[in-house]
């Protein structure tokens, strides 16, 4: 027996009613998205803090490494360069933007972050993971030497500068850790799949049925809901991978450039004395 | 065929019923606002803590930099001035209130926070971002010199004072970071848009329809709901931008003034000895 | 035309039905209270931790300031007294309980926390805010002097004792900060207003209507709900202002007394040696 | 007029229907329990961390206090004993389990944690609260003496060992603080009362009424709900008082024993040198 | 009287309807899973951070332990080996993966992490728990000796290296603590049991009943719900036991191998000087 068109329509209607029943409870998108966004927000903050800001280190180098000869000046500049180089080395394995800018170590030489001698030294290391930290190791060695040369005047201050380098490295190590164990992969997949299934169900169930007394052709409420949930999901996706290639993602290349400029500018002033003290206007 | 008025009314009624159906599930404002406010609250706390309080630094300068000659007194006052100056430099790029008060560097001179010599030094720096930290760098240099002059009696105490300056700077750096990467912009936009769409829908769907047996002309429940959700959204907006120009926002100018007064008052006492110890009343 | 009583009743009935419709969605008290309590709980914990416990400082003074002459003993006791004094100075501007106990500085003298010489010194300071930290500043000065007098045997230990004083001050500074910027005022107001509006609506809408087939005169479920939500709101209120005057609030006066007794008792033992070591029973 | 049985049944039926209406909104157990458990979980973690683990201190004593004579060995063992003694003193006022094991100070002597000389010293202190910290104060005094005797080779290492003792004490002080200000008492009471009221309401409202077309005598769904909510409440209760006497609570006595054994074992090895270094198999 | 088949069907129908009533409120899986996952996520992060990453320690050893003779080289390598050995000792009692790889101490010798002399020393310790920390104790002893031999140039730097070892141990101690007091066992049991009960109820209640006008044989919505909730539960299970044997769990063996390779590579470079400084391209 053939199905008459009218019968198919009726079956479709029943199917749509069946699907629309309790849909809010069956796929509790609200809570899934709410809890998930709360989770990724804290992760996003950790990444934002870990990406590395050179201000503190630069100020410490400028204030605590004394000497206005050319060699000391070179030392301070080299420390900054090594830290930015380290950041670039780590970020090019994590962020698509930085990868595109520095596809090979040679491009780092071209950008002035690396010399060819240093490049060879880095390439001579076999363990890929160890390579990341080589420039920071050089920093530490230079700082210890600066203490031995009495450019850093006491052990306590040496400790402070080493601590700044350490903090910088901790942040980048956090990024590497998040890159290695992103989030239990199944968690975001589950969330994003649920949102998609939800709207597939809506495609069928939210149609104006033959029997319904009202039909405006355009399912306004479902469209609003689509915008809201898709927007929320987009927030979650963006917070989950802030080092991607999108417009909304963190601009890692900008951070690298800013670090280099700010770092060099700050240490450049290290040898110059602060301005002569004058009595302030509130002095009585 | 022309639509008769009565027919239009009926279509409107159906449209209103259609929109009001499941509105609470379609736009789950409750959860969106709840999760979002939880998120911005922690951000707001970070900003409140980062805005910079000078008490600790001032007490450290007063207690740990010894000397009652005029030069040491000047040193302690200058350190305070530099810290407040640094705060003003950062806040005027973040807070509208401070911007209005200090539109140019010259206004900082007029306020006694900056001398014209220092102003020239700051203006000679090209990198805009580096300018922020110049006064704190002078602080560090002065502190290192004070140690060399034995005004600070040991390396450990020098470390403590540098740490106070460092903590102050960390807070301001957090503000700059939040200013640069506010919140994924799409997140608050999504929330605030949802609240607005919700009440546009209500405008239509909550009307007393022609068929409804009861009509009090004034939609009391919708009005209550409007007050509550708009209030909640206002909380979120306020917490999101606590450095704005509203009455409820943090009074940054007050913080700057208070820091200057309290800082100068605390260091002023640095040269005076503590009162003679007397046996307390519980001594036996 | 006059309204007949029966008609008024009928209108009231319809009004009640109108109000009771969707009341749970219109005022989502559950979530508002849940999120709000979560927020104030963390604030309450910060206040509890910041209120100041002297144990650590007292133990540090006792163990690290050597000397069994009367002057050293006086020093240790005075340090404790200054810290408790500082706590009292701060808390009397925050907590109603402490304010009642110490309405003026003279009452602090009567309580043995302050001498009249010290009182004059504090009163000679104009900046109200700076007054808070004067006793702690004296602590720091005494500690630095104790190091100079070799009562504290090395710089590292001086750093530890200063750190304890610092931690104590940080806690009290947190309380002052929370007092200055309580919570965005609109947030608790919104929550508490919502709870009150809710029960005003219930007063009308939860009446047993004329048409209802069942009437037990006493609205049991609404009463239960009232107890639960009012209890929850009370929790929020209590956590929001833990320094108030209620029975449930933190007993600040008890903390001050306890700090004084425990502090003095602990430092009193500073000059006495630990007991002779004996082989423990597990020695083989 | 007498009530006929049938009428009573009918009134009961109506009463049951009245109570069952909106019961999920009137008592939103789900959210109350959810938010409350979230709150107590963080408190429980703080207690778990604060309960005191001696490993770090023991390793620090073993590695940093040099000397293989009997007196140094005794010193290391005594330090461990004092720390465990301190833990026992605090825990017996907080945990029922430990109280039962050590009802008096004499039982601590019998357990080998205390000598009778030390017991008298502790009993000579009047302030109950100060007693807790006396053994740790002895630790600090012994450590300072060990530095004076050059058993600890430099000030920095003395600072490290004092820090370990400090951390241990901080944890126990947290427990005492939680014991003094448990949680705003009204909060758990509110939650637990709500769960109980809920099931009293269910007793009446979930009965199979006379008119219902279906009766299985056993209210399966209510039973399931009872198991789930009571289980959840049990989780909250357990997390709220982890130092109680139940099977699920933290085994404080086990922690004390473990600390003593592990501590003594670790310091016992302090005088023995590490094994001779050998080239590892990856050496090339 | 025998039950006719048709009657049984009808009773079943009624039973199914009874069970399906209010099922979303009776078992509020959404919230239970949401709150529970939030809880285990923070636990999972603590485990991920605690599992131990050797980078910082290796860099500290390389930069701060000076000397390019073979003995110093051996010292640095041995320190790394001891730390990885310690990690392996702890993880084999926690992680099934590591247990399978290192069922006995002998297998650690075969893997080159342990020498037979060291193995005997470890086996000579009776307290099982103390064994864990023996290799780290050797590290500390070697570091103190390196300071005495002036391979570490000042006390401050010795403090830094000891701190790195300390941090490494803290992480592993956290894992042991979580292993000893997993989570109040009743909490995950309650959650997982609820999910299972829920779907048993669904098996009965979600059948297409005899009277229902629509029957598609396949319960699509229940199947979708099953996938979503089971997925969510799976996320919770995975986050609860990240050290298990599944594909999704943390690869502990990989961490051990990586730590050994990276550690040895990094310290290997310790004796070699950093490259000669060259003027960077931005020098003017």
JSON list of C-alpha atoms in Angstrom, two decimals, chain E residues 9-178:
[
{"chain": "E", "resi": 9, "resn": "UNK", "atom": "CA", "xyz": [-0.64, -4.38, 29.14]},
{"chain": "E", "resi": 10, "resn": "UNK", "atom": "CA", "xyz": [-2.92, -1.79, 30.63]},
{"chain": "E", "resi": 11, "resn": "UNK", "atom": "CA", "xyz": [-1.30, -2.05, 34.06]},
{"chain": "E", "resi": 12, "resn": "UNK", "atom": "CA", "xyz": [2.08, -1.71, 32.44]},
{"chain": "E", "resi": 13, "resn": "UNK", "atom": "CA", "xyz": [0.90, 1.40, 30.64]},
{"chain": "E", "resi": 14, "resn": "UNK", "atom": "CA", "xyz": [-0.26, 2.95, 33.85]},
{"chain": "E", "resi": 15, "resn": "UNK", "atom": "CA", "xyz": [3.00, 2.05, 35.54]},
{"chain": "E", "resi": 16, "resn": "UNK", "atom": "CA", "xyz": [4.97, 3.65, 32.72]},
{"chain": "E", "resi": 17, "resn": "UNK", "atom": "CA", "xyz": [2.91, 6.82, 32.96]},
{"chain": "E", "resi": 18, "resn": "UNK", "atom": "CA", "xyz": [3.40, 6.89, 36.71]},
{"chain": "E", "resi": 19, "resn": "UNK", "atom": "CA", "xyz": [7.18, 6.60, 36.39]},
{"chain": "E", "resi": 20, "resn": "UNK", "atom": "CA", "xyz": [7.49, 9.19, 33.65]},
{"chain": "E", "resi": 21, "resn": "UNK", "atom": "CA", "xyz": [5.68, 11.81, 35.71]},
{"chain": "E", "resi": 22, "resn": "UNK", "atom": "CA", "xyz": [8.00, 14.50, 36.98]},
{"chain": "E", "resi": 23, "resn": "UNK", "atom": "CA", "xyz": [11.03, 12.37, 36.20]},
{"chain": "E", "resi": 24, "resn": "UNK", "atom": "CA", "xyz": [13.15, 15.47, 35.54]},
{"chain": "E", "resi": 25, "resn": "UNK", "atom": "CA", "xyz": [12.51, 16.80, 39.00]},
{"chain": "E", "resi": 26, "resn": "UNK", "atom": "CA", "xyz": [12.79, 13.50, 40.82]},
{"chain": "E", "resi": 27, "resn": "UNK", "atom": "CA", "xyz": [16.27, 12.87, 39.45]},
{"chain": "E", "resi": 28, "resn": "UNK", "atom": "CA", "xyz": [17.78, 16.29, 38.70]},
{"chain": "E", "resi": 29, "resn": "UNK", "atom": "CA", "xyz": [20.72, 14.81, 36.82]},
{"chain": "E", "resi": 30, "resn": "UNK", "atom": "CA", "xyz": [21.54, 18.10, 35.11]},
{"chain": "E", "resi": 31, "resn": "UNK", "atom": "CA", "xyz": [22.48, 19.86, 38.33]},
{"chain": "E", "resi": 32, "resn": "UNK", "atom": "CA", "xyz": [24.02, 16.88, 40.02]},
{"chain": "E", "resi": 33, "resn": "UNK", "atom": "CA", "xyz": [26.34, 16.35, 37.06]},
{"chain": "E", "resi": 34, "resn": "UNK", "atom": "CA", "xyz": [26.99, 20.08, 36.64]},
{"chain": "E", "resi": 35, "resn": "UNK", "atom": "CA", "xyz": [28.03, 20.66, 40.24]},
{"chain": "E", "resi": 36, "resn": "UNK", "atom": "CA", "xyz": [29.94, 17.38, 40.42]},
{"chain": "E", "resi": 37, "resn": "UNK", "atom": "CA", "xyz": [31.94, 18.03, 37.26]},
{"chain": "E", "resi": 38, "resn": "UNK", "atom": "CA", "xyz": [32.81, 21.52, 38.53]},
{"chain": "E", "resi": 39, "resn": "UNK", "atom": "CA", "xyz": [34.14, 19.85, 41.67]},
{"chain": "E", "resi": 40, "resn": "UNK", "atom": "CA", "xyz": [36.23, 17.16, 39.98]},
{"chain": "E", "resi": 41, "resn": "UNK", "atom": "CA", "xyz": [37.64, 19.60, 37.45]},
{"chain": "E", "resi": 42, "resn": "UNK", "atom": "CA", "xyz": [39.54, 21.50, 40.13]},
{"chain": "E", "resi": 43, "resn": "UNK", "atom": "CA", "xyz": [40.75, 18.21, 41.58]},
{"chain": "E", "resi": 44, "resn": "UNK", "atom": "CA", "xyz": [41.90, 17.10, 38.14]},
{"chain": "E", "resi": 45, "resn": "UNK", "atom": "CA", "xyz": [43.85, 20.33, 37.66]},
{"chain": "E", "resi": 46, "resn": "UNK", "atom": "CA", "xyz": [45.58, 19.80, 41.02]},
{"chain": "E", "resi": 47, "resn": "UNK", "atom": "CA", "xyz": [46.59, 16.29, 39.95]},
{"chain": "E", "resi": 48, "resn": "UNK", "atom": "CA", "xyz": [47.84, 17.53, 36.58]},
{"chain": "E", "resi": 49, "resn": "UNK", "atom": "CA", "xyz": [49.99, 20.15, 38.29]},
{"chain": "E", "resi": 50, "resn": "UNK", "atom": "CA", "xyz": [51.15, 17.77, 41.00]},
{"chain": "E", "resi": 51, "resn": "UNK", "atom": "CA", "xyz": [52.32, 14.99, 38.71]},
{"chain": "E", "resi": 52, "resn": "UNK", "atom": "CA", "xyz": [55.74, 16.59, 38.56]},
{"chain": "E", "resi": 53, "resn": "UNK", "atom": "CA", "xyz": [57.59, 18.46, 35.81]},
{"chain": "E", "resi": 54, "resn": "UNK", "atom": "CA", "xyz": [61.33, 18.54, 36.07]},
{"chain": "E", "resi": 55, "resn": "UNK", "atom": "CA", "xyz": [62.09, 21.54, 33.83]},
{"chain": "E", "resi": 56, "resn": "UNK", "atom": "CA", "xyz": [62.51, 24.11, 36.59]},
{"chain": "E", "resi": 57, "resn": "UNK", "atom": "CA", "xyz": [64.68, 21.90, 38.75]},
{"chain": "E", "resi": 58, "resn": "UNK", "atom": "CA", "xyz": [66.85, 20.90, 35.80]},
{"chain": "E", "resi": 59, "resn": "UNK", "atom": "CA", "xyz": [67.37, 24.50, 34.76]},
{"chain": "E", "resi": 60, "resn": "UNK", "atom": "CA", "xyz": [68.23, 25.47, 38.32]},
{"chain": "E", "resi": 61, "resn": "UNK", "atom": "CA", "xyz": [70.74, 22.63, 38.65]},
{"chain": "E", "resi": 62, "resn": "UNK", "atom": "CA", "xyz": [72.28, 23.50, 35.29]},
{"chain": "E", "resi": 63, "resn": "UNK", "atom": "CA", "xyz": [72.64, 27.21, 35.97]},
{"chain": "E", "resi": 64, "resn": "UNK", "atom": "CA", "xyz": [73.41, 27.26, 39.67]},
{"chain": "E", "resi": 65, "resn": "UNK", "atom": "CA", "xyz": [75.72, 24.26, 40.19]},
{"chain": "E", "resi": 66, "resn": "UNK", "atom": "CA", "xyz": [79.02, 25.36, 38.68]},
{"chain": "E", "resi": 67, "resn": "UNK", "atom": "CA", "xyz": [81.83, 23.14, 37.51]},
{"chain": "E", "resi": 68, "resn": "UNK", "atom": "CA", "xyz": [82.71, 21.30, 34.34]},
{"chain": "E", "resi": 69, "resn": "UNK", "atom": "CA", "xyz": [84.71, 18.45, 35.83]},
{"chain": "E", "resi": 70, "resn": "UNK", "atom": "CA", "xyz": [83.27, 14.97, 35.51]},
{"chain": "E", "resi": 71, "resn": "UNK", "atom": "CA", "xyz": [82.25, 14.78, 39.15]},
{"chain": "E", "resi": 72, "resn": "UNK", "atom": "CA", "xyz": [80.07, 17.88, 38.98]},
{"chain": "E", "resi": 73, "resn": "UNK", "atom": "CA", "xyz": [78.56, 16.60, 35.76]},
{"chain": "E", "resi": 74, "resn": "UNK", "atom": "CA", "xyz": [77.81, 13.33, 37.51]},
{"chain": "E", "resi": 75, "resn": "UNK", "atom": "CA", "xyz": [76.28, 15.26, 40.42]},
{"chain": "E", "resi": 76, "resn": "UNK", "atom": "CA", "xyz": [73.87, 17.12, 38.16]},
{"chain": "E", "resi": 77, "resn": "UNK", "atom": "CA", "xyz": [72.86, 13.95, 36.35]},
{"chain": "E", "resi": 78, "resn": "UNK", "atom": "CA", "xyz": [72.40, 12.07, 39.60]},
{"chain": "E", "resi": 79, "resn": "UNK", "atom": "CA", "xyz": [70.14, 14.80, 40.98]},
{"chain": "E", "resi": 80, "resn": "UNK", "atom": "CA", "xyz": [67.92, 14.48, 37.92]},
{"chain": "E", "resi": 81, "resn": "UNK", "atom": "CA", "xyz": [67.90, 10.71, 38.19]},
{"chain": "E", "resi": 82, "resn": "UNK", "atom": "CA", "xyz": [66.91, 10.85, 41.86]},
{"chain": "E", "resi": 83, "resn": "UNK", "atom": "CA", "xyz": [64.01, 13.18, 41.15]},
{"chain": "E", "resi": 84, "resn": "UNK", "atom": "CA", "xyz": [62.67, 11.00, 38.34]},
{"chain": "E", "resi": 85, "resn": "UNK", "atom": "CA", "xyz": [63.22, 7.94, 40.53]},
{"chain": "E", "resi": 86, "resn": "UNK", "atom": "CA", "xyz": [61.19, 9.56, 43.27]},
{"chain": "E", "resi": 87, "resn": "UNK", "atom": "CA", "xyz": [58.43, 10.30, 40.81]},
{"chain": "E", "resi": 88, "resn": "UNK", "atom": "CA", "xyz": [58.44, 6.71, 39.60]},
{"chain": "E", "resi": 89, "resn": "UNK", "atom": "CA", "xyz": [58.35, 5.40, 43.19]},
{"chain": "E", "resi": 90, "resn": "UNK", "atom": "CA", "xyz": [55.30, 7.48, 44.01]},
{"chain": "E", "resi": 91, "resn": "UNK", "atom": "CA", "xyz": [53.46, 7.01, 40.72]},
{"chain": "E", "resi": 92, "resn": "UNK", "atom": "CA", "xyz": [53.80, 3.23, 40.70]},
{"chain": "E", "resi": 93, "resn": "UNK", "atom": "CA", "xyz": [51.66, 3.16, 43.85]},
{"chain": "E", "resi": 94, "resn": "UNK", "atom": "CA", "xyz": [49.04, 5.46, 42.36]},
{"chain": "E", "resi": 95, "resn": "UNK", "atom": "CA", "xyz": [48.90, 4.91, 38.63]},
{"chain": "E", "resi": 96, "resn": "UNK", "atom": "CA", "xyz": [48.04, 1.54, 37.12]},
{"chain": "E", "resi": 97, "resn": "UNK", "atom": "CA", "xyz": [50.07, 2.37, 34.01]},
{"chain": "E", "resi": 98, "resn": "UNK", "atom": "CA", "xyz": [53.27, 2.96, 35.97]},
{"chain": "E", "resi": 99, "resn": "UNK", "atom": "CA", "xyz": [52.61, -0.06, 38.16]},
{"chain": "E", "resi": 100, "resn": "UNK", "atom": "CA", "xyz": [52.44, -2.28, 35.11]},
{"chain": "E", "resi": 101, "resn": "UNK", "atom": "CA", "xyz": [55.71, -0.88, 33.82]},
{"chain": "E", "resi": 102, "resn": "UNK", "atom": "CA", "xyz": [57.54, -1.06, 37.15]},
{"chain": "E", "resi": 103, "resn": "UNK", "atom": "CA", "xyz": [55.97, -3.94, 39.10]},
{"chain": "E", "resi": 104, "resn": "UNK", "atom": "CA", "xyz": [59.08, -4.33, 41.32]},
{"chain": "E", "resi": 105, "resn": "UNK", "atom": "CA", "xyz": [62.05, -2.21, 42.40]},
{"chain": "E", "resi": 106, "resn": "UNK", "atom": "CA", "xyz": [64.21, -4.45, 40.17]},
{"chain": "E", "resi": 107, "resn": "UNK", "atom": "CA", "xyz": [62.45, -3.16, 37.08]},
{"chain": "E", "resi": 108, "resn": "UNK", "atom": "CA", "xyz": [63.52, 0.33, 38.12]},
{"chain": "E", "resi": 109, "resn": "UNK", "atom": "CA", "xyz": [67.12, -0.89, 38.14]},
{"chain": "E", "resi": 110, "resn": "UNK", "atom": "CA", "xyz": [66.64, -2.35, 34.66]},
{"chain": "E", "resi": 111, "resn": "UNK", "atom": "CA", "xyz": [65.28, 0.99, 33.49]},
{"chain": "E", "resi": 112, "resn": "UNK", "atom": "CA", "xyz": [68.41, 2.72, 34.71]},
{"chain": "E", "resi": 113, "resn": "UNK", "atom": "CA", "xyz": [66.62, 4.80, 37.32]},
{"chain": "E", "resi": 114, "resn": "UNK", "atom": "CA", "xyz": [68.08, 2.94, 40.28]},
{"chain": "E", "resi": 115, "resn": "UNK", "atom": "CA", "xyz": [71.38, 1.24, 41.07]},
{"chain": "E", "resi": 116, "resn": "UNK", "atom": "CA", "xyz": [71.47, -1.95, 43.08]},
{"chain": "E", "resi": 117, "resn": "UNK", "atom": "CA", "xyz": [73.24, -0.20, 45.96]},
{"chain": "E", "resi": 118, "resn": "UNK", "atom": "CA", "xyz": [70.49, 2.37, 46.18]},
{"chain": "E", "resi": 119, "resn": "UNK", "atom": "CA", "xyz": [67.86, -0.32, 45.86]},
{"chain": "E", "resi": 120, "resn": "UNK", "atom": "CA", "xyz": [69.22, -2.08, 48.94]},
{"chain": "E", "resi": 121, "resn": "UNK", "atom": "CA", "xyz": [69.22, 1.16, 50.89]},
{"chain": "E", "resi": 122, "resn": "UNK", "atom": "CA", "xyz": [65.59, 1.80, 50.02]},
{"chain": "E", "resi": 123, "resn": "UNK", "atom": "CA", "xyz": [64.59, -1.74, 50.87]},
{"chain": "E", "resi": 124, "resn": "UNK", "atom": "CA", "xyz": [66.28, -1.43, 54.26]},
{"chain": "E", "resi": 125, "resn": "UNK", "atom": "CA", "xyz": [63.62, 1.13, 55.28]},
{"chain": "E", "resi": 126, "resn": "UNK", "atom": "CA", "xyz": [60.67, -0.47, 56.95]},
{"chain": "E", "resi": 127, "resn": "UNK", "atom": "CA", "xyz": [58.14, 2.34, 56.87]},
{"chain": "E", "resi": 128, "resn": "UNK", "atom": "CA", "xyz": [56.57, 2.06, 53.45]},
{"chain": "E", "resi": 129, "resn": "UNK", "atom": "CA", "xyz": [55.58, 5.71, 53.28]},
{"chain": "E", "resi": 130, "resn": "UNK", "atom": "CA", "xyz": [59.05, 7.00, 54.15]},
{"chain": "E", "resi": 131, "resn": "UNK", "atom": "CA", "xyz": [60.54, 5.13, 51.20]},
{"chain": "E", "resi": 132, "resn": "UNK", "atom": "CA", "xyz": [58.93, 7.53, 48.78]},
{"chain": "E", "resi": 133, "resn": "UNK", "atom": "CA", "xyz": [61.02, 10.48, 49.85]},
{"chain": "E", "resi": 134, "resn": "UNK", "atom": "CA", "xyz": [64.43, 8.84, 50.22]},
{"chain": "E", "resi": 135, "resn": "UNK", "atom": "CA", "xyz": [65.74, 9.82, 46.76]},
{"chain": "E", "resi": 136, "resn": "UNK", "atom": "CA", "xyz": [64.69, 13.44, 47.30]},
{"chain": "E", "resi": 137, "resn": "UNK", "atom": "CA", "xyz": [66.46, 13.36, 50.66]},
{"chain": "E", "resi": 138, "resn": "UNK", "atom": "CA", "xyz": [69.62, 12.29, 48.84]},
{"chain": "E", "resi": 139, "resn": "UNK", "atom": "CA", "xyz": [69.09, 15.23, 46.49]},
{"chain": "E", "resi": 140, "resn": "UNK", "atom": "CA", "xyz": [68.95, 17.63, 49.42]},
{"chain": "E", "resi": 141, "resn": "UNK", "atom": "CA", "xyz": [72.06, 16.12, 50.98]},
{"chain": "E", "resi": 142, "resn": "UNK", "atom": "CA", "xyz": [73.96, 16.37, 47.69]},
{"chain": "E", "resi": 143, "resn": "UNK", "atom": "CA", "xyz": [72.87, 19.98, 47.27]},
{"chain": "E", "resi": 144, "resn": "UNK", "atom": "CA", "xyz": [74.03, 20.93, 50.78]},
{"chain": "E", "resi": 145, "resn": "UNK", "atom": "CA", "xyz": [77.35, 19.23, 50.04]},
{"chain": "E", "resi": 146, "resn": "UNK", "atom": "CA", "xyz": [77.63, 21.09, 46.73]},
{"chain": "E", "resi": 147, "resn": "UNK", "atom": "CA", "xyz": [77.25, 24.35, 48.66]},
{"chain": "E", "resi": 148, "resn": "UNK", "atom": "CA", "xyz": [79.95, 23.24, 51.13]},
{"chain": "E", "resi": 149, "resn": "UNK", "atom": "CA", "xyz": [82.19, 22.43, 48.13]},
{"chain": "E", "resi": 150, "resn": "UNK", "atom": "CA", "xyz": [81.41, 25.92, 46.75]},
{"chain": "E", "resi": 151, "resn": "UNK", "atom": "CA", "xyz": [79.90, 24.46, 43.61]},
{"chain": "E", "resi": 152, "resn": "UNK", "atom": "CA", "xyz": [76.86, 26.52, 44.53]},
{"chain": "E", "resi": 153, "resn": "UNK", "atom": "CA", "xyz": [78.25, 29.98, 45.09]},
{"chain": "E", "resi": 154, "resn": "UNK", "atom": "CA", "xyz": [75.98, 31.40, 47.78]},
{"chain": "E", "resi": 155, "resn": "UNK", "atom": "CA", "xyz": [73.36, 30.49, 50.35]},
{"chain": "E", "resi": 156, "resn": "UNK", "atom": "CA", "xyz": [70.58, 32.23, 48.49]},
{"chain": "E", "resi": 157, "resn": "UNK", "atom": "CA", "xyz": [71.10, 30.05, 45.41]},
{"chain": "E", "resi": 158, "resn": "UNK", "atom": "CA", "xyz": [71.23, 26.91, 47.56]},
{"chain": "E", "resi": 159, "resn": "UNK", "atom": "CA", "xyz": [67.88, 28.00, 48.91]},
{"chain": "E", "resi": 160, "resn": "UNK", "atom": "CA", "xyz": [66.52, 28.30, 45.36]},
{"chain": "E", "resi": 161, "resn": "UNK", "atom": "CA", "xyz": [67.60, 24.80, 44.34]},
{"chain": "E", "resi": 162, "resn": "UNK", "atom": "CA", "xyz": [66.24, 23.29, 47.55]},
{"chain": "E", "resi": 163, "resn": "UNK", "atom": "CA", "xyz": [62.98, 25.12, 46.85]},
{"chain": "E", "resi": 164, "resn": "UNK", "atom": "CA", "xyz": [62.70, 23.49, 43.42]},
{"chain": "E", "resi": 165, "resn": "UNK", "atom": "CA", "xyz": [63.13, 20.04, 44.96]},
{"chain": "E", "resi": 166, "resn": "UNK", "atom": "CA", "xyz": [60.58, 21.01, 47.60]},
{"chain": "E", "resi": 167, "resn": "UNK", "atom": "CA", "xyz": [58.02, 22.10, 44.99]},
{"chain": "E", "resi": 168, "resn": "UNK", "atom": "CA", "xyz": [58.48, 18.83, 43.10]},
{"chain": "E", "resi": 169, "resn": "UNK", "atom": "CA", "xyz": [57.87, 16.89, 46.30]},
{"chain": "E", "resi": 170, "resn": "UNK", "atom": "CA", "xyz": [54.82, 18.96, 47.25]},
{"chain": "E", "resi": 171, "resn": "UNK", "atom": "CA", "xyz": [53.17, 18.00, 43.98]},
{"chain": "E", "resi": 172, "resn": "UNK", "atom": "CA", "xyz": [53.76, 14.30, 44.51]},
{"chain": "E", "resi": 173, "resn": "UNK", "atom": "CA", "xyz": [52.62, 14.57, 48.14]},
{"chain": "E", "resi": 174, "resn": "UNK", "atom": "CA", "xyz": [49.35, 16.06, 46.86]},
{"chain": "E", "resi": 175, "resn": "UNK", "atom": "CA", "xyz": [48.87, 13.00, 44.66]},
{"chain": "E", "resi": 176, "resn": "UNK", "atom": "CA", "xyz": [49.46, 10.70, 47.63]},
{"chain": "E", "resi": 177, "resn": "UNK", "atom": "CA", "xyz": [46.99, 12.70, 49.71]},
{"chain": "E", "resi": 178, "resn": "UNK", "atom": "CA", "xyz": [44.34, 12.46, 46.98]}
]
